[in-house]
Coordinates of C-alpha atoms in Angstrom, one line a residue:
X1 CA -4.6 11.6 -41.7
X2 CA -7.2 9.6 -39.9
X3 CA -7.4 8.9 -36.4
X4 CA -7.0 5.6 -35.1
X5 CA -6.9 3.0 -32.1
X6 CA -3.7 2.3 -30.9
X7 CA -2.6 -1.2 -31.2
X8 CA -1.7 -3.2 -27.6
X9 CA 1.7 -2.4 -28.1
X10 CA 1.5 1.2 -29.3
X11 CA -0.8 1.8 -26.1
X12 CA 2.2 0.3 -23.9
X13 CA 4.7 2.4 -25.4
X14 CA 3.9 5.6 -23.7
X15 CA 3.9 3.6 -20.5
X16 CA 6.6 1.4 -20.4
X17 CA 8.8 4.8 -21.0
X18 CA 7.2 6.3 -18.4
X19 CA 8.0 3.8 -15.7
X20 CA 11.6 3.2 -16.9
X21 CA 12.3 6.9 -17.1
X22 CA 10.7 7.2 -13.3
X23 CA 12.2 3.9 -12.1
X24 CA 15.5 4.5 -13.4
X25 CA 16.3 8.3 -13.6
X26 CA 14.7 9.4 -10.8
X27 CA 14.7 6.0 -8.7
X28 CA 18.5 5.3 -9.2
X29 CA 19.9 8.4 -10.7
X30 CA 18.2 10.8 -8.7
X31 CA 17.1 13.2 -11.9
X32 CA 14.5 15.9 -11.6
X33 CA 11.1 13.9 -12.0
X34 CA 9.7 17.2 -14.0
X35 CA 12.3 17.0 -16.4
X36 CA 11.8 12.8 -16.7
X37 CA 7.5 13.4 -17.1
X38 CA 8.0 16.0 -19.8
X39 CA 10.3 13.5 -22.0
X40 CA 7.7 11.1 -21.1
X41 CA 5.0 13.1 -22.2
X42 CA 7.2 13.8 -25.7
X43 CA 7.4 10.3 -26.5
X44 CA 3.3 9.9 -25.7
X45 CA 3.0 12.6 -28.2
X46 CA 5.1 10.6 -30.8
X47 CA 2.7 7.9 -30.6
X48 CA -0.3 10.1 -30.9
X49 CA 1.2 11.9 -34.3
X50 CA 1.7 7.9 -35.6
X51 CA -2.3 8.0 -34.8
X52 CA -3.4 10.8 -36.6
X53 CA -3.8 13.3 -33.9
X54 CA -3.0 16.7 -34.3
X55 CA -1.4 19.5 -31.6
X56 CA -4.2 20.8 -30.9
X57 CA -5.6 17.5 -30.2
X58 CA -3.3 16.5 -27.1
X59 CA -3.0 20.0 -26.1
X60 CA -7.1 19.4 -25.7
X61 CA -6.5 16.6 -23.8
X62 CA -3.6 17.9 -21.3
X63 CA -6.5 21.0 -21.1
X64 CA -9.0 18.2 -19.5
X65 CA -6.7 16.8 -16.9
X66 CA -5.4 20.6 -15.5
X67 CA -9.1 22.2 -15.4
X68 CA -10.6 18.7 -13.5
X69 CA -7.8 18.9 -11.2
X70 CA -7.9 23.0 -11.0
X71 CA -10.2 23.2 -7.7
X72 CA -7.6 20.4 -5.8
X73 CA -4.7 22.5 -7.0
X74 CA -6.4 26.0 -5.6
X75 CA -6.6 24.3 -2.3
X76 CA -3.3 23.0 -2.3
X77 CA -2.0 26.7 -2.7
X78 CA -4.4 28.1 -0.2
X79 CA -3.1 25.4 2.3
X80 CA 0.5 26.6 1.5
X81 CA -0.7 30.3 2.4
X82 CA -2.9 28.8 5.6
X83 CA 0.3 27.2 7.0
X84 CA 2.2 30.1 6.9
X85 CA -0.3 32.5 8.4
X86 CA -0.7 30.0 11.0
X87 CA 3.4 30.2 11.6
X88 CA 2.7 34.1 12.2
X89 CA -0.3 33.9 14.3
X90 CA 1.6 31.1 16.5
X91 CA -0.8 28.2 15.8
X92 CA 1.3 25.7 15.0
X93 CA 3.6 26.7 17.3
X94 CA 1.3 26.5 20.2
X95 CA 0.1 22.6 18.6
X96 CA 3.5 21.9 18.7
X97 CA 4.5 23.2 22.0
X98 CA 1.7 21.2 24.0
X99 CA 2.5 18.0 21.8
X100 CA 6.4 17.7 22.8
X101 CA 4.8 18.7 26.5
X102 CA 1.6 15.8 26.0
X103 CA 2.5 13.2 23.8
X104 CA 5.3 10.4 24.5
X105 CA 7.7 9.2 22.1
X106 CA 7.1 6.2 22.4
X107 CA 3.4 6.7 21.3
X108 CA 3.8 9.6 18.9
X109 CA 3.3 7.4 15.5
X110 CA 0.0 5.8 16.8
X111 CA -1.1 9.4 18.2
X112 CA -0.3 10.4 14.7
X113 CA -2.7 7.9 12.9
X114 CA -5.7 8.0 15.5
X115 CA -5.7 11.7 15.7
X116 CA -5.3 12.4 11.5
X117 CA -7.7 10.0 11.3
X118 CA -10.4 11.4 14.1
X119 CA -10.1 14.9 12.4
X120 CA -9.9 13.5 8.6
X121 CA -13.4 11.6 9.5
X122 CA -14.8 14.4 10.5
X123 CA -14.1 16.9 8.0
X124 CA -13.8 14.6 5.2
X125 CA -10.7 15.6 3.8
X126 CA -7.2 14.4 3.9
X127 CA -5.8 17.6 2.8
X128 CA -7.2 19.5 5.9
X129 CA -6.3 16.9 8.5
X130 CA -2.7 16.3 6.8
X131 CA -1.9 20.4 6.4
X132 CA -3.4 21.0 10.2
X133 CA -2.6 18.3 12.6
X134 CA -0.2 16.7 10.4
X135 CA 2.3 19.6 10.6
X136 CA 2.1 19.9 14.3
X137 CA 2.8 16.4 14.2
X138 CA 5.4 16.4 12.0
X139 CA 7.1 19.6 14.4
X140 CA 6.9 17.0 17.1
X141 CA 8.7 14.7 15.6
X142 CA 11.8 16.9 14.8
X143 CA 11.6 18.5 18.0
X144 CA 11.8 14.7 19.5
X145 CA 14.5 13.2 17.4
X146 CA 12.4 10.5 16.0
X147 CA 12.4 9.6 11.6
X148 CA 9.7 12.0 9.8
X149 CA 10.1 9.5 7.5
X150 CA 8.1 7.3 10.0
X151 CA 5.7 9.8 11.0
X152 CA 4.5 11.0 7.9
X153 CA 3.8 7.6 6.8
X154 CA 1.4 7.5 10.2
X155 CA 0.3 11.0 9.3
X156 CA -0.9 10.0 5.7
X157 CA -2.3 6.6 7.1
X158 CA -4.5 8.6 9.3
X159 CA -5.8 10.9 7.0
X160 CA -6.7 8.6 4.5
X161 CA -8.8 6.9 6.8
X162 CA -10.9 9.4 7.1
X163 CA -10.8 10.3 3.5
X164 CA -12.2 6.6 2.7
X165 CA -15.0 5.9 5.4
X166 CA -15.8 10.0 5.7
X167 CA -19.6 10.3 3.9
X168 CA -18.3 14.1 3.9
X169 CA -15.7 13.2 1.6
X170 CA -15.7 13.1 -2.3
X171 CA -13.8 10.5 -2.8
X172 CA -16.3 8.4 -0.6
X173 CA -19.4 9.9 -2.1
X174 CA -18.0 9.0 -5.7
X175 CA -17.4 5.7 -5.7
X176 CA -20.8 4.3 -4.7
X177 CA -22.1 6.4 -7.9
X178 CA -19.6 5.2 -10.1
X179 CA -20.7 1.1 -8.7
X180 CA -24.2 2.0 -8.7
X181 CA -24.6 1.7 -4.7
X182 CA -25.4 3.6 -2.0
X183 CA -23.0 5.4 0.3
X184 CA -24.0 3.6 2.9
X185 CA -23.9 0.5 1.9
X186 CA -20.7 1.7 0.4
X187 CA -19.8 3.2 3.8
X188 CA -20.8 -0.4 5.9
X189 CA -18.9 -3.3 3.7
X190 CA -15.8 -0.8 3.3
X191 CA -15.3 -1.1 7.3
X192 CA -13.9 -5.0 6.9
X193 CA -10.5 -3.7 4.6
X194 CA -10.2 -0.7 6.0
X195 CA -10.6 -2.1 9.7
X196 CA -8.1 -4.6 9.0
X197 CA -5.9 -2.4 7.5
X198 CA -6.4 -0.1 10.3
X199 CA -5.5 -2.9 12.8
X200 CA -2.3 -3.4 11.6
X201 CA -1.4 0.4 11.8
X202 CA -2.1 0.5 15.2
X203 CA 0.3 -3.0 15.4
X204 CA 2.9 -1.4 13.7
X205 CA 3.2 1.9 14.7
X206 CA 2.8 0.9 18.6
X207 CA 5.7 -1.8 18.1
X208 CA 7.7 1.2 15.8
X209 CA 7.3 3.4 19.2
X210 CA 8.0 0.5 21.6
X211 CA 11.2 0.0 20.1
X212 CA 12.9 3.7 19.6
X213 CA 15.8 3.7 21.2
X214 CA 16.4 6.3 24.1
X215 CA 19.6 7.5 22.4
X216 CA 17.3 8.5 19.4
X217 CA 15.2 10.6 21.5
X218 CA 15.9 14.0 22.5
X219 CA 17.1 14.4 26.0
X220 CA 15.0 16.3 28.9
X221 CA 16.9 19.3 28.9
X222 CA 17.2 19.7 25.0
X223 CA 13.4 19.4 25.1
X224 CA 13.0 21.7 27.7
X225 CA 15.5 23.9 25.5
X226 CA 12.2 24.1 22.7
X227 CA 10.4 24.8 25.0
X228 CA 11.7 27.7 26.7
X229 CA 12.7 28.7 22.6
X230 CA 9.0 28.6 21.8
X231 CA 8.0 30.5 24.5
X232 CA 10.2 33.3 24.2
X233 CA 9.5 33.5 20.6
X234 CA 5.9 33.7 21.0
X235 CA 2.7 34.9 23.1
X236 CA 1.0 31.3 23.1
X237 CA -2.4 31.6 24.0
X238 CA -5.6 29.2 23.5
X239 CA -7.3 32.1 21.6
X240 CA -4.5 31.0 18.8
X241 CA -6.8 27.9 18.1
X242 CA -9.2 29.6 16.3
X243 CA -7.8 29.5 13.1
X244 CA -7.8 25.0 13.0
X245 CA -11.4 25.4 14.8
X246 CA -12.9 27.4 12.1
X247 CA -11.6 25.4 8.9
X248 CA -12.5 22.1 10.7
X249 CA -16.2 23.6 11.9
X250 CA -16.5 25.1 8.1
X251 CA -15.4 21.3 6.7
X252 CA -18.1 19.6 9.2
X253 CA -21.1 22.0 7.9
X254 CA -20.2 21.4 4.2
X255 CA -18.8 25.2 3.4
X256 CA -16.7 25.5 0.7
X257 CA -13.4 24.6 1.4
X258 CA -11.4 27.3 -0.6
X259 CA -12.9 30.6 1.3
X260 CA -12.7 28.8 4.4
X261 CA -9.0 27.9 4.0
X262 CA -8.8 32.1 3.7
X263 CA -10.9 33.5 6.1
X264 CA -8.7 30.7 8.4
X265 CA -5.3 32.8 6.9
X266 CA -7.1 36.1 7.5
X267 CA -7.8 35.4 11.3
X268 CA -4.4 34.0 11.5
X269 CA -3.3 36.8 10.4
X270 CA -5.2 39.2 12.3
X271 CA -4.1 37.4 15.4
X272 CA -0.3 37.8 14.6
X273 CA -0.8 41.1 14.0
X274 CA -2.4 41.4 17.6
X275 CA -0.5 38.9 19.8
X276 CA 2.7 38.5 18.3
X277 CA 3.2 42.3 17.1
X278 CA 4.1 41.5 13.7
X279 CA 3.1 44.5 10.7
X280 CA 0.8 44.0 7.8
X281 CA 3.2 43.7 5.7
X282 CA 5.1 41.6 7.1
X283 CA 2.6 39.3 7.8
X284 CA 1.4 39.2 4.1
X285 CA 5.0 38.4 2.8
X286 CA 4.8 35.1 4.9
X287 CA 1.5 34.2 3.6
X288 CA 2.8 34.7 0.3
X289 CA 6.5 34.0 0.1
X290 CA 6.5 31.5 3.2
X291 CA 7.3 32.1 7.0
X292 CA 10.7 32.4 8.0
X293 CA 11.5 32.3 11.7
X294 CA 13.9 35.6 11.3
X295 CA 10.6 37.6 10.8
X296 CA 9.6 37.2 14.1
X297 CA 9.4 40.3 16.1
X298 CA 11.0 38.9 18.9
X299 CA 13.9 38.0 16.8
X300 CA 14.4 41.3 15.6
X301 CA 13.9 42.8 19.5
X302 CA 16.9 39.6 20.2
X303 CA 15.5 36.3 21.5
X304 CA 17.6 33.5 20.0
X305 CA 16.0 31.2 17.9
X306 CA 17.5 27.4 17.4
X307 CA 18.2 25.1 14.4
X308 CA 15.4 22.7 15.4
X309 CA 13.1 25.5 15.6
X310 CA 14.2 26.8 12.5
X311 CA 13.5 23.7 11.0
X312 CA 10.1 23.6 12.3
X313 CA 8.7 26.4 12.0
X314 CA 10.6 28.1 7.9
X315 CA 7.5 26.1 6.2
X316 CA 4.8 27.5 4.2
X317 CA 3.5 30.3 1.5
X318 CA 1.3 30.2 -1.2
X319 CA 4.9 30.2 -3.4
X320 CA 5.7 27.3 -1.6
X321 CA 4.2 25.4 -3.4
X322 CA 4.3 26.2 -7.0
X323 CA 6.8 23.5 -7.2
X324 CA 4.2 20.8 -5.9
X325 CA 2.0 22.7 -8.7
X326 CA 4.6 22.5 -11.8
X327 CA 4.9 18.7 -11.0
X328 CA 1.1 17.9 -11.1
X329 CA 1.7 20.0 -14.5
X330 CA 4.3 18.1 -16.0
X331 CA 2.2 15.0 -15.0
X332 CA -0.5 16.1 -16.6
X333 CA 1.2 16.9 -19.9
X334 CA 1.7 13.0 -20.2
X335 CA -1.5 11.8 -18.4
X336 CA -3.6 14.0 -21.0
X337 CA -2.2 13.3 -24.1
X338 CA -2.4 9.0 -22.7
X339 CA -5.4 9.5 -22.2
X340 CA -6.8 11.2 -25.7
X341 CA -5.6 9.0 -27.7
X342 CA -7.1 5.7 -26.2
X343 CA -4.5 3.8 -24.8
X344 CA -6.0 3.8 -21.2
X345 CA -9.5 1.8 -22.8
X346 CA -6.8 -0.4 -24.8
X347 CA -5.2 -1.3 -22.0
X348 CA -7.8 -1.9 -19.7
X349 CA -9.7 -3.6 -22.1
X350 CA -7.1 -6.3 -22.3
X351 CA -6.9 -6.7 -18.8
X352 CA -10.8 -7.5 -18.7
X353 CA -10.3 -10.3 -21.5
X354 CA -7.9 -12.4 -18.6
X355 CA -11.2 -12.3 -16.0
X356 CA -12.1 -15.7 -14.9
X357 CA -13.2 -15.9 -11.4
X358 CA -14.5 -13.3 -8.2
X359 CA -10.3 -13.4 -7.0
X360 CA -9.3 -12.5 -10.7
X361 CA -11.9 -9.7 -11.0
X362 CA -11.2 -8.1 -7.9
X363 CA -7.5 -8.2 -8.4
X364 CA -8.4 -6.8 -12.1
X365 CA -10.4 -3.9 -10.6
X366 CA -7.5 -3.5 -7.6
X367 CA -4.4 -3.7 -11.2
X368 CA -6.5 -1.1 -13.5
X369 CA -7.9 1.4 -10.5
X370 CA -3.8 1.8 -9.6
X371 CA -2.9 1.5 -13.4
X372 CA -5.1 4.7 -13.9
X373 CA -3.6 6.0 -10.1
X374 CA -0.2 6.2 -11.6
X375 CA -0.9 7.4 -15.3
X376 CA -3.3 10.3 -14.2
X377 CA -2.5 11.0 -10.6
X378 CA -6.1 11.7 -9.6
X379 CA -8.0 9.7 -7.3
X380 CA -11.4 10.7 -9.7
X381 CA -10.2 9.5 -12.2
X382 CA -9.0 6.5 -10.5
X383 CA -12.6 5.6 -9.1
X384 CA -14.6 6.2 -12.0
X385 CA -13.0 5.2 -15.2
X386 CA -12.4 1.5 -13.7
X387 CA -15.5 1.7 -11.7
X388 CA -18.0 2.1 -15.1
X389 CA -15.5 -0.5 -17.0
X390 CA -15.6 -2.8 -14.2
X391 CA -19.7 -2.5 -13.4
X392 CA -21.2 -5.1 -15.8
X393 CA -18.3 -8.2 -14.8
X394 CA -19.6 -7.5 -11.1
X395 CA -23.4 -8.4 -12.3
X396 CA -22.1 -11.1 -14.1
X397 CA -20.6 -13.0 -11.1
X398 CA -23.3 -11.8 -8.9
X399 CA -21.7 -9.6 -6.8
X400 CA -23.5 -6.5 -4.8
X401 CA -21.8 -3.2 -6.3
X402 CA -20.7 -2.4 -2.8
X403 CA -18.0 -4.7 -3.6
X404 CA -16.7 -2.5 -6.5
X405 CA -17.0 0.5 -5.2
X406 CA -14.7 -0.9 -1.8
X407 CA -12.1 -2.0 -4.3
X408 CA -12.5 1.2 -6.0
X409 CA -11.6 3.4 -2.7
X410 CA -9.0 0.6 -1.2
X411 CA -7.0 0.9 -4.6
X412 CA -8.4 4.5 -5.6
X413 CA -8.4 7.1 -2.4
X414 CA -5.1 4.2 -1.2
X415 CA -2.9 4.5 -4.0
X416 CA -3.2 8.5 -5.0
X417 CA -1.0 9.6 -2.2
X418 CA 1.9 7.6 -2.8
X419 CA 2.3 8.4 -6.5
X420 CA 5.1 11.3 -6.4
X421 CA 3.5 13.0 -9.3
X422 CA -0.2 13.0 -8.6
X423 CA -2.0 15.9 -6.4
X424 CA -2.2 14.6 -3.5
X425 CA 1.2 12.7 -3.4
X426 CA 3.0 16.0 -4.4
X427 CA 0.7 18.0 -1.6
X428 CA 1.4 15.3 1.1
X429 CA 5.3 15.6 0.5
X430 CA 5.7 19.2 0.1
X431 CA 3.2 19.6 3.2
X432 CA 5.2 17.4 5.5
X433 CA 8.7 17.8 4.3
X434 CA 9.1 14.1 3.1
X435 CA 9.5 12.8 -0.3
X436 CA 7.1 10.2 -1.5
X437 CA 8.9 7.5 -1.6
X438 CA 10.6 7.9 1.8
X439 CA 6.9 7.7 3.5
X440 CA 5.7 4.8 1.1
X441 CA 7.0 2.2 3.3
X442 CA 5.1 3.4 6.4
X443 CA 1.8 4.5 4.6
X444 CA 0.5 1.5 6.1
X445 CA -3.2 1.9 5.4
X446 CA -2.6 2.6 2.0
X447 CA -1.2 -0.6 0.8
X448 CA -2.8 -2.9 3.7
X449 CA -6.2 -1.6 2.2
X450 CA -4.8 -2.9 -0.6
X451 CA -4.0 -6.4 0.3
X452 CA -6.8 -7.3 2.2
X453 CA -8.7 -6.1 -1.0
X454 CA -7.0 -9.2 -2.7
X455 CA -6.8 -11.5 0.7
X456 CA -10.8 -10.7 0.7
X457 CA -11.9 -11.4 -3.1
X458 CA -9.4 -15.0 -3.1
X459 CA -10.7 -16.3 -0.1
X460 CA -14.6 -14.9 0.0
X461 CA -14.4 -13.5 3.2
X462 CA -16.9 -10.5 3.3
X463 CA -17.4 -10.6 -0.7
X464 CA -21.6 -9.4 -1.0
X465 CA -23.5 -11.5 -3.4
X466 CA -26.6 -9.7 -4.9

């Protein structure tokens, strides 16, 4: 049988199924999203047999997707393993320990964003800053009381920041190749959505701390209760943040991130093994299987650990997240076999028919770059597919390509992290202990970037002509 186009309809299918599977079973009923992807994925393949494509065919296709995504998943695991080792050195701990003693409630979600984003800008990933900072944030929070919910959505605004406006980050470095600009350029006229966007973060996280109730705080003596915990459960030393300064010094100089995320485990590891008396063995159990406050040393010799603590601190291992890694998987089973048989071009290609003015094509570019953030769940893919479709209507209206490739990262890098199914939405919640959808709301930068995309392309405020 020969291959052929799918029809409009026959592209939407797949889709539509998708999104009602997602929306309904795991939105209101609460059904494992693995189980929802992989009957998603069946009916995708349903439509591809009614085109002519084989087996093998869509297997080829759900090949593509895993091996492009392969080096994001590696680091995922390695971070899993990093946090651990970093629970056994007493890292973390010691982050966490001087923010409950630094930071005040009422300013902990703005602290969040500014210093995610400070540490994402630098080292140009989102991933780093998010897995580092971002869980000593997220310790802080429990240990004060206040919603993780909140904080993670501060967290993940924060590290995106960096991740968009970073020229050490891929994502930024991508899009001005797929317009057909320069990063800097790129890098300059992505400052007015991502400034705005930033602006209101720092609104709405200051008046979210503001308003926290004392009652929702801890009180003194329960923090002072951590505190002593901490301290009896580890040797806390400054020599303990070597492990963050050498994967943030290897992400500034350009090293590749994967052997730096280990040598980071290694010293950590090395350092428990010194400071907090722990055994090899021990040690590599944590890295692998996840951290568990019971394998402390001092536990075992009797120093009482809490709940809290235990909350904070039982994170981690590079089997922690195989889980995060069987979702991206399921994902992938759909996204691949979508993809291979054409329905992404179908659909896209209708949605360039409707363009009639500068507003419409921006909100077209802003529709099909979150269209292909959903289907795929990779911000690459995301960036380049709409940013080659979308190249020629931006000559036509005379528009400088620094326009598309802004829209690209303000729907693109934005939109990734608060899919629940694509790599970095899957890292993000199994990284900072919150489901995706609980964080969505507070992700502020991600869908402000968004809306001031639109606001920006209806209104011509700081649209580039050629």
């Amino acid at each position: 049988m020969d291959k052929r186009k799918p029809t409009f309809s026959e592209a939407l299918t797949p889709l539509t199924a998708m999104l009602l599977l997602l929306g309904i079973g795991y939105g209101k009923f609460g059904l494992p999203i693995q189980a929802l992807l992989i009957v998603a994925a069946f009916i995708a393949a349903l439509v591809a047999l009614r085109l002519g494509y084989t087996w093998d065919d869509m297997i080829g296709g759900i090949s593509e997707r895993i091996s492009s995504s392969l080096g994001s998943l590696f680091v995922m695991v390695c971070v899993g393993g990093m946090i651990a080792s970093w629970m056994v050195s007493g890292t973390i701990p010691l982050l966490i320990y001087y923010g409950i003693k630094i930071i005040d409630p009422h300013y902990l979600y703005v602290t969040a964003f500014f210093v995610t984003a400070i540490i994402s800008t630098f080292t140009g990933t989102s991933f780093g800053s998010a897995g580092t900072a971002g869980v000593a944030i997220m310790g802080v929070a429990i240990a004060l009381g206040l919603p993780i919910d909140i904080t993670a959505g501060a967290v993940l605004s924060g590290a995106v920041f960096g991740d968009k406006l970073s020229p050490l980050s891929d994502t930024t470095i991508l899009a001005p190749i797929a317009a057909g600009t320069t990063l800097y350029k790129h890098i300059r006229h992505m400052v007015y959505t991502t400034g705005a966007a930033s602006i209101c973060c720092i609104i709405v996280y200051t008046l979210l701390g503001m308003n926290i109730s004392v009652e929702t705080v801890a009180q003194p003596e329960q923090v002072a209760t951590m505190l002593g915990t901490l301290e009896s459960l580890y040797n806390l030393s400054p020599v303990l943040l070597i492990p963050p300064i050498l994967v943030f010094v290897g992400a500034y100089s350009k090293k590749p991130t994967i052997p730096m995320l280990l040598l980071s485990s290694v010293v950590a590891i090395v350092l428990g093994i010194c400071l907090q008396g722990f055994t090899l063995k021990v040690a590599l159990n944590a890295f692998v299987k996840g951290f568990n406050v019971s394998m402390l040393p001092t536990v075992a010799a009797g120093a009482q650990s809490t709940k809290v603590i235990n909350t904070l601190l039982n994170r981690g291992g590079l089997m922690g997240m195989m889980g995060t890694v069987l979702l991206v998987f399921c994902a992938f089973a759909f996204a691949g076999i979508f993809s291979k048989i054409g329905c992404i071009e179908v659909i896209l290609g209708k949605v360039k028919d409707s363009i009639t003015s500068v507003g419409n094509l921006v909100a077209a570019t802003v529709g099909s770059t979150l269209f292909m953030s959903i289907v795929t769940g990779s911000s690459y893919l995301a960036i380049l597919i709409p940013g080659e479709m979308f190249q020629p209507l931006f000559k036509k209206f005379h528009l400088a390509p620094e326009n598309l490739s802004r829209t690209l990262e303000d729907a693109g890098t934005c939109a990734v992290p608060i899919v629940p199914w694509s790599v970095a939405g899957t890292y993000m919640a199994a990284t900072l202990g919150v489901p995706t959808l609980s964080y969505l709301p507070w992700a502020v930068l991600c869908y402000g970037s968004m809306i001031f995309a639109l606001f920006f392309g209806y209104t011509g405020l700081f649209i580039k002509k050629e």
